[in-house]
Each structure stands twice: as structure tokens, then as C-alpha cells.
Amino acid sequence: MLWNDPVVITAVVTWNGFFLGMGKYMLNRIIKTIDIKMETINEIDRRLIHVETALQNRMPCSQYTEHTMTAKALHKRLDGISLDVGHLSGEVGHLSGSLAGLNRCVDLMNQFLIEQGGKK
């Protein structure tokens, strides 16, 4: 038989060794690639934790604090003005009504003068 030939047995053993060696080489490359990726992930995790810590412990900007204080003072001042003007709202409404009445009166006088001027 062919399997009893020493040349065939040597060739089969050699090819098996070659394929086992190639498989081991490829497996080692895959494991090395995975190890490199895991190191990269660990580095990314470390950097992300550093960024999160920096964001939590950051000091507010001085311009932001200044703007906030100015805005609070402005709102407080506007609230005071609106409270001061609040008691005048009735007077303003009365003045507005008086001006509307005066406007209507002037319109009626103009209408009368136009109609009377056409009769002459």
C-alpha cells in the first residue's frame, strides 16, 4: 500500500508539521493583536477617567461668574421697577382711556366740520 511507503509518511508528517506550525504562528499573531487592542482599551479607559475627573473638578469661568452676578443684579433691579410701576397701572389705564376719548372727540369735530363745510 501507499501508506506503508516511507516517503509518503515523511511527506505527510512534514505537511502536518507545516500546517501545525502555520496554525500556531497565526494563532500567536491573533493573540498578539488582541493583547495590543486590550492595551489600547485600557489606555482609552484611563484617559476617559482622567477627562471625567477633570470635568467634574473644573473651576467655573470668571466671565461666567461675572455675567451671572450681573444678570442676577439686573433681574433684581427689574423686579423692583415692576413693583414700583405696579401701583401706576390704574393711572396709566385711565390716561389711555382719556386719550382714546379725546381722539374720538377730535374725529367727531373733524367729521362735523367736513360735513358743514360742504353745505356752504
PDB file of N, CA, C and O in Angstrom, residues 31-92:
ATOM      1  N   ILE A  31      -3.462  36.432  18.901  1.00  0.00           N
ATOM      2  CA  ILE A  31      -3.378  36.715  20.342  1.00  0.00           C
ATOM      3  C   ILE A  31      -2.598  38.003  20.583  1.00  0.00           C
ATOM      4  O   ILE A  31      -2.983  38.828  21.417  1.00  0.00           O
ATOM      5  N   LYS A  32      -1.516  38.207  19.833  1.00  0.00           N
ATOM      6  CA  LYS A  32      -0.734  39.439  19.979  1.00  0.00           C
ATOM      7  C   LYS A  32      -1.565  40.667  19.596  1.00  0.00           C
ATOM      8  O   LYS A  32      -1.529  41.702  20.273  1.00  0.00           O
ATOM      9  N   THR A  33      -2.335  40.562  18.529  1.00  0.00           N
ATOM     10  CA  THR A  33      -3.208  41.662  18.111  1.00  0.00           C
ATOM     11  C   THR A  33      -4.256  41.953  19.173  1.00  0.00           C
ATOM     12  O   THR A  33      -4.529  43.124  19.488  1.00  0.00           O
ATOM     13  N   ILE A  34      -4.837  40.920  19.739  1.00  0.00           N
ATOM     14  CA  ILE A  34      -5.840  41.108  20.795  1.00  0.00           C
ATOM     15  C   ILE A  34      -5.203  41.766  22.008  1.00  0.00           C
ATOM     16  O   ILE A  34      -5.802  42.667  22.619  1.00  0.00           O
ATOM     17  N   ASP A  35      -3.982  41.361  22.379  1.00  0.00           N
ATOM     18  CA  ASP A  35      -3.291  41.979  23.515  1.00  0.00           C
ATOM     19  C   ASP A  35      -3.037  43.462  23.263  1.00  0.00           C
ATOM     20  O   ASP A  35      -3.218  44.303  24.153  1.00  0.00           O
ATOM     21  N   ILE A  36      -2.630  43.805  22.036  1.00  0.00           N
ATOM     22  CA  ILE A  36      -2.399  45.214  21.703  1.00  0.00           C
ATOM     23  C   ILE A  36      -3.701  46.000  21.797  1.00  0.00           C
ATOM     24  O   ILE A  36      -3.746  47.113  22.333  1.00  0.00           O
ATOM     25  N   LYS A  37      -4.795  45.416  21.297  1.00  0.00           N
ATOM     26  CA  LYS A  37      -6.093  46.091  21.373  1.00  0.00           C
ATOM     27  C   LYS A  37      -6.526  46.278  22.818  1.00  0.00           C
ATOM     28  O   LYS A  37      -7.074  47.323  23.192  1.00  0.00           O
ATOM     29  N   MET A  38      -6.287  45.272  23.661  1.00  0.00           N
ATOM     30  CA  MET A  38      -6.659  45.379  25.072  1.00  0.00           C
ATOM     31  C   MET A  38      -5.856  46.467  25.775  1.00  0.00           C
ATOM     32  O   MET A  38      -6.380  47.204  26.596  1.00  0.00           O
ATOM     33  N   GLU A  39      -4.558  46.598  25.432  1.00  0.00           N
ATOM     34  CA  GLU A  39      -3.747  47.679  25.990  1.00  0.00           C
ATOM     35  C   GLU A  39      -4.287  49.032  25.555  1.00  0.00           C
ATOM     36  O   GLU A  39      -4.325  49.980  26.336  1.00  0.00           O
ATOM     37  N   THR A  40      -4.709  49.117  24.304  1.00  0.00           N
ATOM     38  CA  THR A  40      -5.289  50.362  23.793  1.00  0.00           C
ATOM     39  C   THR A  40      -6.576  50.688  24.533  1.00  0.00           C
ATOM     40  O   THR A  40      -6.814  51.843  24.907  1.00  0.00           O
ATOM     41  N   ILE A  41      -7.406  49.672  24.778  1.00  0.00           N
ATOM     42  CA  ILE A  41      -8.661  49.895  25.501  1.00  0.00           C
ATOM     43  C   ILE A  41      -8.364  50.361  26.922  1.00  0.00           C
ATOM     44  O   ILE A  41      -9.008  51.288  27.425  1.00  0.00           O
ATOM     45  N   ASN A  42      -7.368  49.752  27.566  1.00  0.00           N
ATOM     46  CA  ASN A  42      -7.010  50.179  28.917  1.00  0.00           C
ATOM     47  C   ASN A  42      -6.514  51.621  28.923  1.00  0.00           C
ATOM     48  O   ASN A  42      -6.842  52.391  29.833  1.00  0.00           O
ATOM     49  N   GLU A  43      -5.729  51.996  27.912  1.00  0.00           N
ATOM     50  CA  GLU A  43      -5.247  53.380  27.808  1.00  0.00           C
ATOM     51  C   GLU A  43      -6.413  54.346  27.587  1.00  0.00           C
ATOM     52  O   GLU A  43      -6.472  55.417  28.188  1.00  0.00           O
ATOM     53  N   ILE A  44      -7.354  53.959  26.740  1.00  0.00           N
ATOM     54  CA  ILE A  44      -8.536  54.804  26.491  1.00  0.00           C
ATOM     55  C   ILE A  44      -9.362  54.941  27.765  1.00  0.00           C
ATOM     56  O   ILE A  44      -9.828  56.037  28.092  1.00  0.00           O
ATOM     57  N   ASP A  45      -9.538  53.855  28.506  1.00  0.00           N
ATOM     58  CA  ASP A  45     -10.267  53.920  29.776  1.00  0.00           C
ATOM     59  C   ASP A  45      -9.586  54.867  30.750  1.00  0.00           C
ATOM     60  O   ASP A  45     -10.241  55.672  31.418  1.00  0.00           O
ATOM     61  N   ARG A  46      -8.262  54.769  30.851  1.00  0.00           N
ATOM     62  CA  ARG A  46      -7.526  55.638  31.766  1.00  0.00           C
ATOM     63  C   ARG A  46      -7.685  57.108  31.371  1.00  0.00           C
ATOM     64  O   ARG A  46      -7.943  57.968  32.215  1.00  0.00           O
ATOM     65  N   ARG A  47      -7.577  57.386  30.071  1.00  0.00           N
ATOM     66  CA  ARG A  47      -7.736  58.767  29.599  1.00  0.00           C
ATOM     67  C   ARG A  47      -9.156  59.270  29.813  1.00  0.00           C
ATOM     68  O   ARG A  47      -9.366  60.432  30.182  1.00  0.00           O
ATOM     69  N   LEU A  48     -10.161  58.411  29.600  1.00  0.00           N
ATOM     70  CA  LEU A  48     -11.545  58.806  29.807  1.00  0.00           C
ATOM     71  C   LEU A  48     -11.817  59.123  31.271  1.00  0.00           C
ATOM     72  O   LEU A  48     -12.488  60.107  31.585  1.00  0.00           O
ATOM     73  N   ILE A  49     -11.283  58.314  32.174  1.00  0.00           N
ATOM     74  CA  ILE A  49     -11.445  58.583  33.609  1.00  0.00           C
ATOM     75  C   ILE A  49     -10.781  59.905  33.962  1.00  0.00           C
ATOM     76  O   ILE A  49     -11.329  60.708  34.732  1.00  0.00           O
ATOM     77  N   HIS A  50      -9.620  60.181  33.372  1.00  0.00           N
ATOM     78  CA  HIS A  50      -8.934  61.453  33.621  1.00  0.00           C
ATOM     79  C   HIS A  50      -9.775  62.638  33.140  1.00  0.00           C
ATOM     80  O   HIS A  50      -9.901  63.653  33.840  1.00  0.00           O
ATOM     81  N   VAL A  51     -10.376  62.512  31.960  1.00  0.00           N
ATOM     82  CA  VAL A  51     -11.215  63.592  31.414  1.00  0.00           C
ATOM     83  C   VAL A  51     -12.456  63.792  32.284  1.00  0.00           C
ATOM     84  O   VAL A  51     -12.837  64.931  32.587  1.00  0.00           O
ATOM     85  N   GLU A  52     -13.101  62.711  32.707  1.00  0.00           N
ATOM     86  CA  GLU A  52     -14.283  62.825  33.554  1.00  0.00           C
ATOM     87  C   GLU A  52     -13.944  63.512  34.866  1.00  0.00           C
ATOM     88  O   GLU A  52     -14.682  64.383  35.340  1.00  0.00           O
ATOM     89  N   THR A  53     -12.817  63.142  35.463  1.00  0.00           N
ATOM     90  CA  THR A  53     -12.396  63.766  36.724  1.00  0.00           C
ATOM     91  C   THR A  53     -12.115  65.247  36.517  1.00  0.00           C
ATOM     92  O   THR A  53     -12.500  66.082  37.337  1.00  0.00           O
ATOM     93  N   ALA A  54     -11.446  65.569  35.426  1.00  0.00           N
ATOM     94  CA  ALA A  54     -11.139  66.981  35.144  1.00  0.00           C
ATOM     95  C   ALA A  54     -12.420  67.791  34.939  1.00  0.00           C
ATOM     96  O   ALA A  54     -12.521  68.933  35.384  1.00  0.00           O
ATOM     97  N   LEU A  55     -13.408  67.214  34.269  1.00  0.00           N
ATOM     98  CA  LEU A  55     -14.663  67.936  34.049  1.00  0.00           C
ATOM     99  C   LEU A  55     -15.441  68.132  35.343  1.00  0.00           C
ATOM    100  O   LEU A  55     -16.076  69.163  35.540  1.00  0.00           O
ATOM    101  N   GLN A  56     -15.378  67.148  36.237  1.00  0.00           N
ATOM    102  CA  GLN A  56     -16.096  67.281  37.498  1.00  0.00           C
ATOM    103  C   GLN A  56     -15.445  68.291  38.422  1.00  0.00           C
ATOM    104  O   GLN A  56     -16.123  68.964  39.187  1.00  0.00           O
ATOM    105  N   ASN A  57     -14.137  68.426  38.343  1.00  0.00           N
ATOM    106  CA  ASN A  57     -13.407  69.300  39.275  1.00  0.00           C
ATOM    107  C   ASN A  57     -13.036  70.641  38.666  1.00  0.00           C
ATOM    108  O   ASN A  57     -12.242  71.361  39.244  1.00  0.00           O
ATOM    109  N   ARG A  58     -13.585  70.976  37.534  1.00  0.00           N
ATOM    110  CA  ARG A  58     -13.187  72.234  36.883  1.00  0.00           C
ATOM    111  C   ARG A  58     -13.775  73.434  37.617  1.00  0.00           C
ATOM    112  O   ARG A  58     -14.856  73.372  38.206  1.00  0.00           O
ATOM    113  N   MET A  59     -13.043  74.511  37.563  1.00  0.00           N
ATOM    114  CA  MET A  59     -13.484  75.763  38.162  1.00  0.00           C
ATOM    115  C   MET A  59     -14.311  76.533  37.132  1.00  0.00           C
ATOM    116  O   MET A  59     -13.994  76.507  35.945  1.00  0.00           O
ATOM    117  N   PRO A  60     -15.375  77.200  37.582  1.00  0.00           N
ATOM    118  CA  PRO A  60     -16.165  77.973  36.620  1.00  0.00           C
ATOM    119  C   PRO A  60     -15.364  79.164  36.085  1.00  0.00           C
ATOM    120  O   PRO A  60     -14.497  79.699  36.757  1.00  0.00           O
ATOM    121  N   CYS A  61     -15.681  79.537  34.884  1.00  0.00           N
ATOM    122  CA  CYS A  61     -15.018  80.648  34.217  1.00  0.00           C
ATOM    123  C   CYS A  61     -15.350  81.950  34.942  1.00  0.00           C
ATOM    124  O   CYS A  61     -16.483  82.173  35.374  1.00  0.00           O
ATOM    125  N   SER A  62     -14.375  82.830  35.079  1.00  0.00           N
ATOM    126  CA  SER A  62     -14.604  84.095  35.790  1.00  0.00           C
ATOM    127  C   SER A  62     -15.619  84.958  35.037  1.00  0.00           C
ATOM    128  O   SER A  62     -16.424  85.654  35.654  1.00  0.00           O
ATOM    129  N   GLN A  63     -15.603  84.906  33.707  1.00  0.00           N
ATOM    130  CA  GLN A  63     -16.581  85.690  32.950  1.00  0.00           C
ATOM    131  C   GLN A  63     -17.992  85.165  33.184  1.00  0.00           C
ATOM    132  O   GLN A  63     -18.929  85.939  33.265  1.00  0.00           O
ATOM    133  N   TYR A  64     -18.128  83.838  33.302  1.00  0.00           N
ATOM    134  CA  TYR A  64     -19.444  83.263  33.569  1.00  0.00           C
ATOM    135  C   TYR A  64     -19.955  83.715  34.931  1.00  0.00           C
ATOM    136  O   TYR A  64     -21.104  84.108  35.075  1.00  0.00           O
ATOM    137  N   THR A  65     -19.088  83.682  35.937  1.00  0.00           N
ATOM    138  CA  THR A  65     -19.478  84.113  37.277  1.00  0.00           C
ATOM    139  C   THR A  65     -19.856  85.585  37.258  1.00  0.00           C
ATOM    140  O   THR A  65     -20.856  85.987  37.852  1.00  0.00           O
ATOM    141  N   GLU A  66     -19.056  86.387  36.571  1.00  0.00           N
ATOM    142  CA  GLU A  66     -19.332  87.822  36.466  1.00  0.00           C
ATOM    143  C   GLU A  66     -20.670  88.065  35.768  1.00  0.00           C
ATOM    144  O   GLU A  66     -21.476  88.873  36.219  1.00  0.00           O
ATOM    145  N   HIS A  67     -20.912  87.355  34.684  1.00  0.00           N
ATOM    146  CA  HIS A  67     -22.160  87.502  33.940  1.00  0.00           C
ATOM    147  C   HIS A  67     -23.354  87.079  34.797  1.00  0.00           C
ATOM    148  O   HIS A  67     -24.395  87.732  34.786  1.00  0.00           O
ATOM    149  N   THR A  68     -23.195  85.995  35.542  1.00  0.00           N
ATOM    150  CA  THR A  68     -24.283  85.525  36.398  1.00  0.00           C
ATOM    151  C   THR A  68     -24.620  86.553  37.464  1.00  0.00           C
ATOM    152  O   THR A  68     -25.794  86.827  37.719  1.00  0.00           O
ATOM    153  N   MET A  69     -23.593  87.119  38.068  1.00  0.00           N
ATOM    154  CA  MET A  69     -23.835  88.121  39.111  1.00  0.00           C
ATOM    155  C   MET A  69     -24.502  89.365  38.507  1.00  0.00           C
ATOM    156  O   MET A  69     -25.418  89.928  39.096  1.00  0.00           O
ATOM    157  N   THR A  70     -24.055  89.782  37.338  1.00  0.00           N
ATOM    158  CA  THR A  70     -24.651  90.937  36.676  1.00  0.00           C
ATOM    159  C   THR A  70     -26.104  90.650  36.312  1.00  0.00           C
ATOM    160  O   THR A  70     -26.978  91.503  36.489  1.00  0.00           O
ATOM    161  N   ALA A  71     -26.380  89.463  35.808  1.00  0.00           N
ATOM    162  CA  ALA A  71     -27.743  89.103  35.427  1.00  0.00           C
ATOM    163  C   ALA A  71     -28.651  89.055  36.651  1.00  0.00           C
ATOM    164  O   ALA A  71     -29.798  89.521  36.603  1.00  0.00           O
ATOM    165  N   LYS A  72     -28.161  88.516  37.759  1.00  0.00           N
ATOM    166  CA  LYS A  72     -28.967  88.469  38.983  1.00  0.00           C
ATOM    167  C   LYS A  72     -29.277  89.878  39.468  1.00  0.00           C
ATOM    168  O   LYS A  72     -30.408  90.167  39.860  1.00  0.00           O
ATOM    169  N   ALA A  73     -28.283  90.752  39.447  1.00  0.00           N
ATOM    170  CA  ALA A  73     -28.499  92.135  39.872  1.00  0.00           C
ATOM    171  C   ALA A  73     -29.504  92.830  38.947  1.00  0.00           C
ATOM    172  O   ALA A  73     -30.391  93.565  39.411  1.00  0.00           O
ATOM    173  N   LEU A  74     -29.391  92.573  37.649  1.00  0.00           N
ATOM    174  CA  LEU A  74     -30.302  93.183  36.689  1.00  0.00           C
ATOM    175  C   LEU A  74     -31.734  92.692  36.903  1.00  0.00           C
ATOM    176  O   LEU A  74     -32.678  93.490  36.892  1.00  0.00           O
ATOM    177  N   HIS A  75     -31.895  91.382  37.126  1.00  0.00           N
ATOM    178  CA  HIS A  75     -33.234  90.852  37.375  1.00  0.00           C
ATOM    179  C   HIS A  75     -33.828  91.423  38.659  1.00  0.00           C
ATOM    180  O   HIS A  75     -35.016  91.756  38.711  1.00  0.00           O
ATOM    181  N   LYS A  76     -32.996  91.558  39.670  1.00  0.00           N
ATOM    182  CA  LYS A  76     -33.473  92.126  40.942  1.00  0.00           C
ATOM    183  C   LYS A  76     -33.921  93.574  40.735  1.00  0.00           C
ATOM    184  O   LYS A  76     -34.970  93.995  41.236  1.00  0.00           O
ATOM    185  N   ARG A  77     -33.146  94.313  39.961  1.00  0.00           N
ATOM    186  CA  ARG A  77     -33.489  95.713  39.689  1.00  0.00           C
ATOM    187  C   ARG A  77     -34.782  95.825  38.871  1.00  0.00           C
ATOM    188  O   ARG A  77     -35.632  96.668  39.144  1.00  0.00           O
ATOM    189  N   LEU A  78     -34.931  94.941  37.854  1.00  0.00           N
ATOM    190  CA  LEU A  78     -36.153  94.959  37.050  1.00  0.00           C
ATOM    191  C   LEU A  78     -37.375  94.567  37.875  1.00  0.00           C
ATOM    192  O   LEU A  78     -38.461  95.124  37.680  1.00  0.00           O
ATOM    193  N   ASP A  79     -37.197  93.611  38.770  1.00  0.00           N
ATOM    194  CA  ASP A  79     -38.310  93.253  39.652  1.00  0.00           C
ATOM    195  C   ASP A  79     -38.720  94.428  40.517  1.00  0.00           C
ATOM    196  O   ASP A  79     -39.911  94.687  40.722  1.00  0.00           O
ATOM    197  N   GLY A  80     -37.742  95.180  41.023  1.00  0.00           N
ATOM    198  CA  GLY A  80     -38.051  96.363  41.822  1.00  0.00           C
ATOM    199  C   GLY A  80     -38.780  97.414  41.009  1.00  0.00           C
ATOM    200  O   GLY A  80     -39.728  98.043  41.476  1.00  0.00           O
ATOM    201  N   ILE A  81     -38.360  97.601  39.764  1.00  0.00           N
ATOM    202  CA  ILE A  81     -39.022  98.584  38.900  1.00  0.00           C
ATOM    203  C   ILE A  81     -40.455  98.157  38.606  1.00  0.00           C
ATOM    204  O   ILE A  81     -41.376  98.963  38.651  1.00  0.00           O
ATOM    205  N   SER A  82     -40.651  96.874  38.337  1.00  0.00           N
ATOM    206  CA  SER A  82     -42.004  96.431  38.017  1.00  0.00           C
ATOM    207  C   SER A  82     -42.917  96.553  39.227  1.00  0.00           C
ATOM    208  O   SER A  82     -44.104  96.838  39.081  1.00  0.00           O
ATOM    209  N   LEU A  83     -42.383  96.377  40.434  1.00  0.00           N
ATOM    210  CA  LEU A  83     -43.205  96.561  41.627  1.00  0.00           C
ATOM    211  C   LEU A  83     -43.530  98.031  41.837  1.00  0.00           C
ATOM    212  O   LEU A  83     -44.638  98.386  42.251  1.00  0.00           O
ATOM    213  N   ASP A  84     -42.558  98.925  41.543  1.00  0.00           N
ATOM    214  CA  ASP A  84     -42.796 100.365  41.692  1.00  0.00           C
ATOM    215  C   ASP A  84     -43.845 100.848  40.696  1.00  0.00           C
ATOM    216  O   ASP A  84     -44.657 101.714  40.996  1.00  0.00           O
ATOM    217  N   VAL A  85     -43.835 100.315  39.492  1.00  0.00           N
ATOM    218  CA  VAL A  85     -44.759 100.757  38.455  1.00  0.00           C
ATOM    219  C   VAL A  85     -46.122 100.085  38.622  1.00  0.00           C
ATOM    220  O   VAL A  85     -47.126 100.574  38.108  1.00  0.00           O
ATOM    221  N   GLY A  86     -46.183  99.007  39.368  1.00  0.00           N
ATOM    222  CA  GLY A  86     -47.423  98.261  39.531  1.00  0.00           C
ATOM    223  C   GLY A  86     -48.570  99.115  40.055  1.00  0.00           C
ATOM    224  O   GLY A  86     -49.708  98.976  39.619  1.00  0.00           O
ATOM    225  N   HIS A  87     -48.299 100.034  40.972  1.00  0.00           N
ATOM    226  CA  HIS A  87     -49.383 100.878  41.512  1.00  0.00           C
ATOM    227  C   HIS A  87     -49.818 101.944  40.510  1.00  0.00           C
ATOM    228  O   HIS A  87     -50.877 102.545  40.668  1.00  0.00           O
ATOM    229  N   LEU A  88     -49.006 102.174  39.462  1.00  0.00           N
ATOM    230  CA  LEU A  88     -49.373 103.165  38.446  1.00  0.00           C
ATOM    231  C   LEU A  88     -50.217 102.582  37.318  1.00  0.00           C
ATOM    232  O   LEU A  88     -50.674 103.324  36.446  1.00  0.00           O
ATOM    233  N   SER A  89     -50.422 101.268  37.321  1.00  0.00           N
ATOM    234  CA  SER A  89     -51.106 100.657  36.188  1.00  0.00           C
ATOM    235  C   SER A  89     -52.536 101.170  36.048  1.00  0.00           C
ATOM    236  O   SER A  89     -53.018 101.363  34.938  1.00  0.00           O
ATOM    237  N   GLY A  90     -53.202 101.450  37.141  1.00  0.00           N
ATOM    238  CA  GLY A  90     -54.556 102.003  37.057  1.00  0.00           C
ATOM    239  C   GLY A  90     -54.547 103.402  36.465  1.00  0.00           C
ATOM    240  O   GLY A  90     -55.404 103.754  35.654  1.00  0.00           O
ATOM    241  N   GLU A  91     -53.550 104.202  36.875  1.00  0.00           N
ATOM    242  CA  GLU A  91     -53.439 105.559  36.358  1.00  0.00           C
ATOM    243  C   GLU A  91     -53.099 105.545  34.866  1.00  0.00           C
ATOM    244  O   GLU A  91     -53.621 106.367  34.107  1.00  0.00           O
ATOM    245  N   VAL A  92     -52.252 104.646  34.452  1.00  0.00           N
ATOM    246  CA  VAL A  92     -51.890 104.542  33.040  1.00  0.00           C
ATOM    247  C   VAL A  92     -53.116 104.132  32.225  1.00  0.00           C
ATOM    248  O   VAL A  92     -53.366 104.660  31.137  1.00  0.00           O
TER     249      VAL A  92
END
